mmCIF file of C-alpha atoms in Angstrom:
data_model
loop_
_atom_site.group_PDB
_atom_site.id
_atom_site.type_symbol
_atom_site.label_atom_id
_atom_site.label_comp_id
_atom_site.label_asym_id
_atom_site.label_seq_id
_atom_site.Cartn_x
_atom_site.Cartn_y
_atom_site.Cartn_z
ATOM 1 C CA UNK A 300 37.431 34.091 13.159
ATOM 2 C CA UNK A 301 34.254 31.750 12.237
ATOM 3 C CA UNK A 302 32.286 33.588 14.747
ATOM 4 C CA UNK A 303 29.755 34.701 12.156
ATOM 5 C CA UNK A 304 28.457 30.751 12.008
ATOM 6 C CA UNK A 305 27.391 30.413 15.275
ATOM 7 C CA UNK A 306 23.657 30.699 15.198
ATOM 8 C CA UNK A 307 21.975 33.382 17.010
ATOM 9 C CA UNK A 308 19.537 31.749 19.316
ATOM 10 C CA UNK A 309 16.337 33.384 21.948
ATOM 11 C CA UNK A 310 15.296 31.302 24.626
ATOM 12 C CA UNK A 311 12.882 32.215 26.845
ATOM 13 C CA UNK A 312 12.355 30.690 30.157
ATOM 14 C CA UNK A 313 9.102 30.211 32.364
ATOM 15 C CA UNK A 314 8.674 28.336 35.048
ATOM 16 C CA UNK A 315 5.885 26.180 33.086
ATOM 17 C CA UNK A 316 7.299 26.030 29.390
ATOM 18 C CA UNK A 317 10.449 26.908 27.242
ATOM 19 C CA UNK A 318 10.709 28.257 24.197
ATOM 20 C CA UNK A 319 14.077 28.273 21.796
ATOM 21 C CA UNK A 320 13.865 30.473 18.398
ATOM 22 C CA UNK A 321 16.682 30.534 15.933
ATOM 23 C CA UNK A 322 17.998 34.051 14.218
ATOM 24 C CA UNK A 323 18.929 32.816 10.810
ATOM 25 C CA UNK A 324 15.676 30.530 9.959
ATOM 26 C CA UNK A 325 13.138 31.306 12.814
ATOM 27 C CA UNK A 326 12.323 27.797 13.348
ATOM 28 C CA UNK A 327 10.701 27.819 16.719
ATOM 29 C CA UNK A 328 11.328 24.927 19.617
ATOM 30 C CA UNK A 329 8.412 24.681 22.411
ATOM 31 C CA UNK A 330 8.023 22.325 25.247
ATOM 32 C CA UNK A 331 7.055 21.697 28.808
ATOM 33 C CA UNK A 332 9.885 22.179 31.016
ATOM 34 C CA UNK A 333 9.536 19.306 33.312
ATOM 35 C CA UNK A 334 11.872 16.052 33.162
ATOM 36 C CA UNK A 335 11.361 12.598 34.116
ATOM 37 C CA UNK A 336 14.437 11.238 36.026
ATOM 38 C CA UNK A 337 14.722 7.601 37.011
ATOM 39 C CA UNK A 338 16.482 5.927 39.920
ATOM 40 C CA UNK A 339 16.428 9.304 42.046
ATOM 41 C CA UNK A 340 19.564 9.997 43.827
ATOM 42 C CA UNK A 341 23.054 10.542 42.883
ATOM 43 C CA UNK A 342 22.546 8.251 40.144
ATOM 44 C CA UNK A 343 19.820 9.618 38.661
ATOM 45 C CA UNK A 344 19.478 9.337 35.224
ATOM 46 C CA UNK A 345 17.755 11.544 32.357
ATOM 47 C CA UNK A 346 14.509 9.911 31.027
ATOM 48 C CA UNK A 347 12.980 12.610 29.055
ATOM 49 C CA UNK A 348 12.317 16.156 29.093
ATOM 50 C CA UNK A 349 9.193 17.498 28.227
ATOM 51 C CA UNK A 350 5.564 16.459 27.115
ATOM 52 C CA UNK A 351 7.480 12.827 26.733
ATOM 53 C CA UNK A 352 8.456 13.327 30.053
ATOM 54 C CA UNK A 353 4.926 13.118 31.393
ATOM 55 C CA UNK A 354 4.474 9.952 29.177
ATOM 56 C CA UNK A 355 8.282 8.478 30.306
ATOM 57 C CA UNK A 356 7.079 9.127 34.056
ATOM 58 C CA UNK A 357 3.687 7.300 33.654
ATOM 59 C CA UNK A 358 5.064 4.078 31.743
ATOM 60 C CA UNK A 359 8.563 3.614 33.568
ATOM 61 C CA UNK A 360 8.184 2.530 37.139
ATOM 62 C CA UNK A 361 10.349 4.465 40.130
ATOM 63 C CA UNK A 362 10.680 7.485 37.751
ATOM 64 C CA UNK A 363 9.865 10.592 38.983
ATOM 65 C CA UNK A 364 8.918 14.008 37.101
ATOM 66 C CA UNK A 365 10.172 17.567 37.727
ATOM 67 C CA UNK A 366 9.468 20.582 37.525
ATOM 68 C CA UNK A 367 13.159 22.634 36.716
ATOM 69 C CA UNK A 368 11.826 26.093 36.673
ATOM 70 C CA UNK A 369 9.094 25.903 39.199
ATOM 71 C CA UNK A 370 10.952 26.662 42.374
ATOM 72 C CA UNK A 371 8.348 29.132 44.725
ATOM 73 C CA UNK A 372 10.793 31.231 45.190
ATOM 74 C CA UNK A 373 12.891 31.489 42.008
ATOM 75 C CA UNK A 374 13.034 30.346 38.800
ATOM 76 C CA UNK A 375 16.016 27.713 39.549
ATOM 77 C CA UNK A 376 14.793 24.745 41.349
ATOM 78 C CA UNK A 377 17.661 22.401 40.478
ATOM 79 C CA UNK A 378 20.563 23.402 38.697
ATOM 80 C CA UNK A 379 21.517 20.252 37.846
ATOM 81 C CA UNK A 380 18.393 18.903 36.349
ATOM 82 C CA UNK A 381 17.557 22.311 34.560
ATOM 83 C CA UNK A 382 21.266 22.174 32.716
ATOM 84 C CA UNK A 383 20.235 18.647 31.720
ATOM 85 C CA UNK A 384 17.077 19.623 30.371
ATOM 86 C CA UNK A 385 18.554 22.721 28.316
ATOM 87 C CA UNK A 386 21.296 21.075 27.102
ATOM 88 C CA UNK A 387 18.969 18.363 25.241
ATOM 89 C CA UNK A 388 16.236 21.033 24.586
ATOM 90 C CA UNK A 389 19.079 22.770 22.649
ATOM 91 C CA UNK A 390 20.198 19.707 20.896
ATOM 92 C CA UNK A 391 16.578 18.988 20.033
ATOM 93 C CA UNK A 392 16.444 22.747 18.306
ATOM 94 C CA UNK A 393 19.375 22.282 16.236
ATOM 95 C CA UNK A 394 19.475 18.671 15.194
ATOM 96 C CA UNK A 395 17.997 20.045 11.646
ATOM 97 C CA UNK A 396 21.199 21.745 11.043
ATOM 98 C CA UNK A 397 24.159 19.536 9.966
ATOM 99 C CA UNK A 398 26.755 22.011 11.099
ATOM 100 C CA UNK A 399 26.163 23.314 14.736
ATOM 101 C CA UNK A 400 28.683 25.471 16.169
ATOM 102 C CA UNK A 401 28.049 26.438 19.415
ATOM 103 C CA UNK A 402 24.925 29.289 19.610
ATOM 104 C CA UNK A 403 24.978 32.771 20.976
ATOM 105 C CA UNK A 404 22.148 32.661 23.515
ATOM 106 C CA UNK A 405 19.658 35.568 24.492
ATOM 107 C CA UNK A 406 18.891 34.052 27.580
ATOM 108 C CA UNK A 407 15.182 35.483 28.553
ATOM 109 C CA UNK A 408 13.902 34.730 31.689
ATOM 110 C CA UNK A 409 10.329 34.758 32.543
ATOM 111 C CA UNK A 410 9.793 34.108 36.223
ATOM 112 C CA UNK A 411 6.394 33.804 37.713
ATOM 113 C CA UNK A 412 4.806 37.325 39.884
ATOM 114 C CA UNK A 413 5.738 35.743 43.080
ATOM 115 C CA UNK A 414 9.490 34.503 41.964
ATOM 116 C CA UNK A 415 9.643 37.718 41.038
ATOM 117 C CA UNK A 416 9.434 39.927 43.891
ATOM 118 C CA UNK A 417 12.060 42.365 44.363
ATOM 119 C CA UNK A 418 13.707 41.382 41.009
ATOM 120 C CA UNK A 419 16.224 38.884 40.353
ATOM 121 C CA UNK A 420 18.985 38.534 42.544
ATOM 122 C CA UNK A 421 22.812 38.755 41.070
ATOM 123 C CA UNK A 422 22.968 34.932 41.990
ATOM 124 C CA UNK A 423 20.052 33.825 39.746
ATOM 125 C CA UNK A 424 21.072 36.097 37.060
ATOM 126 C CA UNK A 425 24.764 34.998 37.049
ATOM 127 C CA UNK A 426 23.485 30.701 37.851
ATOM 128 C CA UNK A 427 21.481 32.049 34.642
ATOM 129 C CA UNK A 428 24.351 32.740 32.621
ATOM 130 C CA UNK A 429 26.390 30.300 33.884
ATOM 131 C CA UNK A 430 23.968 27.861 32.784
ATOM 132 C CA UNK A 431 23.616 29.085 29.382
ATOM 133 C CA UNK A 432 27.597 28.708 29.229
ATOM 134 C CA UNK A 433 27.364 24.910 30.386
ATOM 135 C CA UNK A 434 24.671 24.323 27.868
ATOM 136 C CA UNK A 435 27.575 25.015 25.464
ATOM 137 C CA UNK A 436 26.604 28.402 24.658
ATOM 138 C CA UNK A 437 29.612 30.274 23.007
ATOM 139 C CA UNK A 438 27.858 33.978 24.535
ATOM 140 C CA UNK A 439 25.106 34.589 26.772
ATOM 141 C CA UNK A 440 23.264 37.898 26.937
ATOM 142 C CA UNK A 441 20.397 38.053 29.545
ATOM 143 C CA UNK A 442 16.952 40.126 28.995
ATOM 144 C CA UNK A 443 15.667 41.582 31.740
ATOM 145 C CA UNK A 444 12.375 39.493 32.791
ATOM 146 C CA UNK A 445 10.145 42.324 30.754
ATOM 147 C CA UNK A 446 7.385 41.353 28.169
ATOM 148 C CA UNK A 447 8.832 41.698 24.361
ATOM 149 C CA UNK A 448 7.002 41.969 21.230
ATOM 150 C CA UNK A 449 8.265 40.195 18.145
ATOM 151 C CA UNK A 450 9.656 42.945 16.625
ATOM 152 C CA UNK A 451 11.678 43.649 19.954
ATOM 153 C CA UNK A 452 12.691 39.854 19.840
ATOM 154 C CA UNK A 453 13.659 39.723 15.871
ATOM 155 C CA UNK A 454 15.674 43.409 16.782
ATOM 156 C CA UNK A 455 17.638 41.644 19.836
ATOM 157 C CA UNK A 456 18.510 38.709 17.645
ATOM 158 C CA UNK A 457 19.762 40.780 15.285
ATOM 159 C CA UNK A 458 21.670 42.461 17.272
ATOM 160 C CA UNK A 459 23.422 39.692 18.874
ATOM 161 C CA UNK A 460 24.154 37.963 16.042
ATOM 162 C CA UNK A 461 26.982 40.410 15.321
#
């Protein structure tokens, strides 16, 4: 019924940087996507994501930084540690809104020439969208790992804000 509130939102993956756009007011989200865990283990803990991650993991000592979409071979290199980074690089994108229902994602991912080769697998696509849905994503539509103008990312927006 209120499914014309949730906000429409792009996110583009690549295994250096992530970018988040929003349909309705085109504010743009960018950082580095690397985190900075301390205490490694099963305990770990969440530091900071991003360009403060590379500060967090200078200043705090036994904390470690990661890469989450720098895997040789795919764009996944931890699931765990790339669904904590998205879920506060989403937060981070819509704190300006007062209201935020839970987004309809077009998930684009971006993976390097060589995590590319021979296309992505059904497992990476559906960890993909599987990760969008734990991110608290209400629908996530994946875009092929092509390059896309602005016009073709306004149009796909559109479209899935509907």
């Amino acid at each position: 019924m209120f499914g014309f509130l949730s906000p429409s939102l792009y996110l583009r993956i690549t295994p250096s940087d992530v970018h988040i756009r929003s349909h309705k007011d085109g504010t743009l989200w960018h950082d580095d996507a690397v985190v900075a865990i301390g205490s490694p283990g099963p305990k770990a803990r969440l530091i900071a994501i991003g360009a403060a991650a590379r500060l967090a993991a200078a200043q705090t000592p036994g904390a470690e930084l990661h890469g989450v979409f720098d895997h040789p071979r795919c764009l996944l290199s931890d699931y765990t540690l790339a669904e904590a980074f998205l879920k506060q690089a989403l937060y981070e994108a819509m704190k300006t809104h007062w209201f935020s229902p839970s987004p309809n994602l077009l998930l684009h991912a971006c993976p390097s020439p060589e995590q590319l080769q021979g296309g992505m697998t059904a497992v990476e696509l559906r960890a993909l969208r599987e990760l969008g849905m734990r991110c608290g994503a209400k629908r996530v539509e994946l875009v092929q790992p092509i390059a896309l103008s602005e016009a073709q990312i306004a149009e796909l927006l559109r479209a899935n804000a509907r």
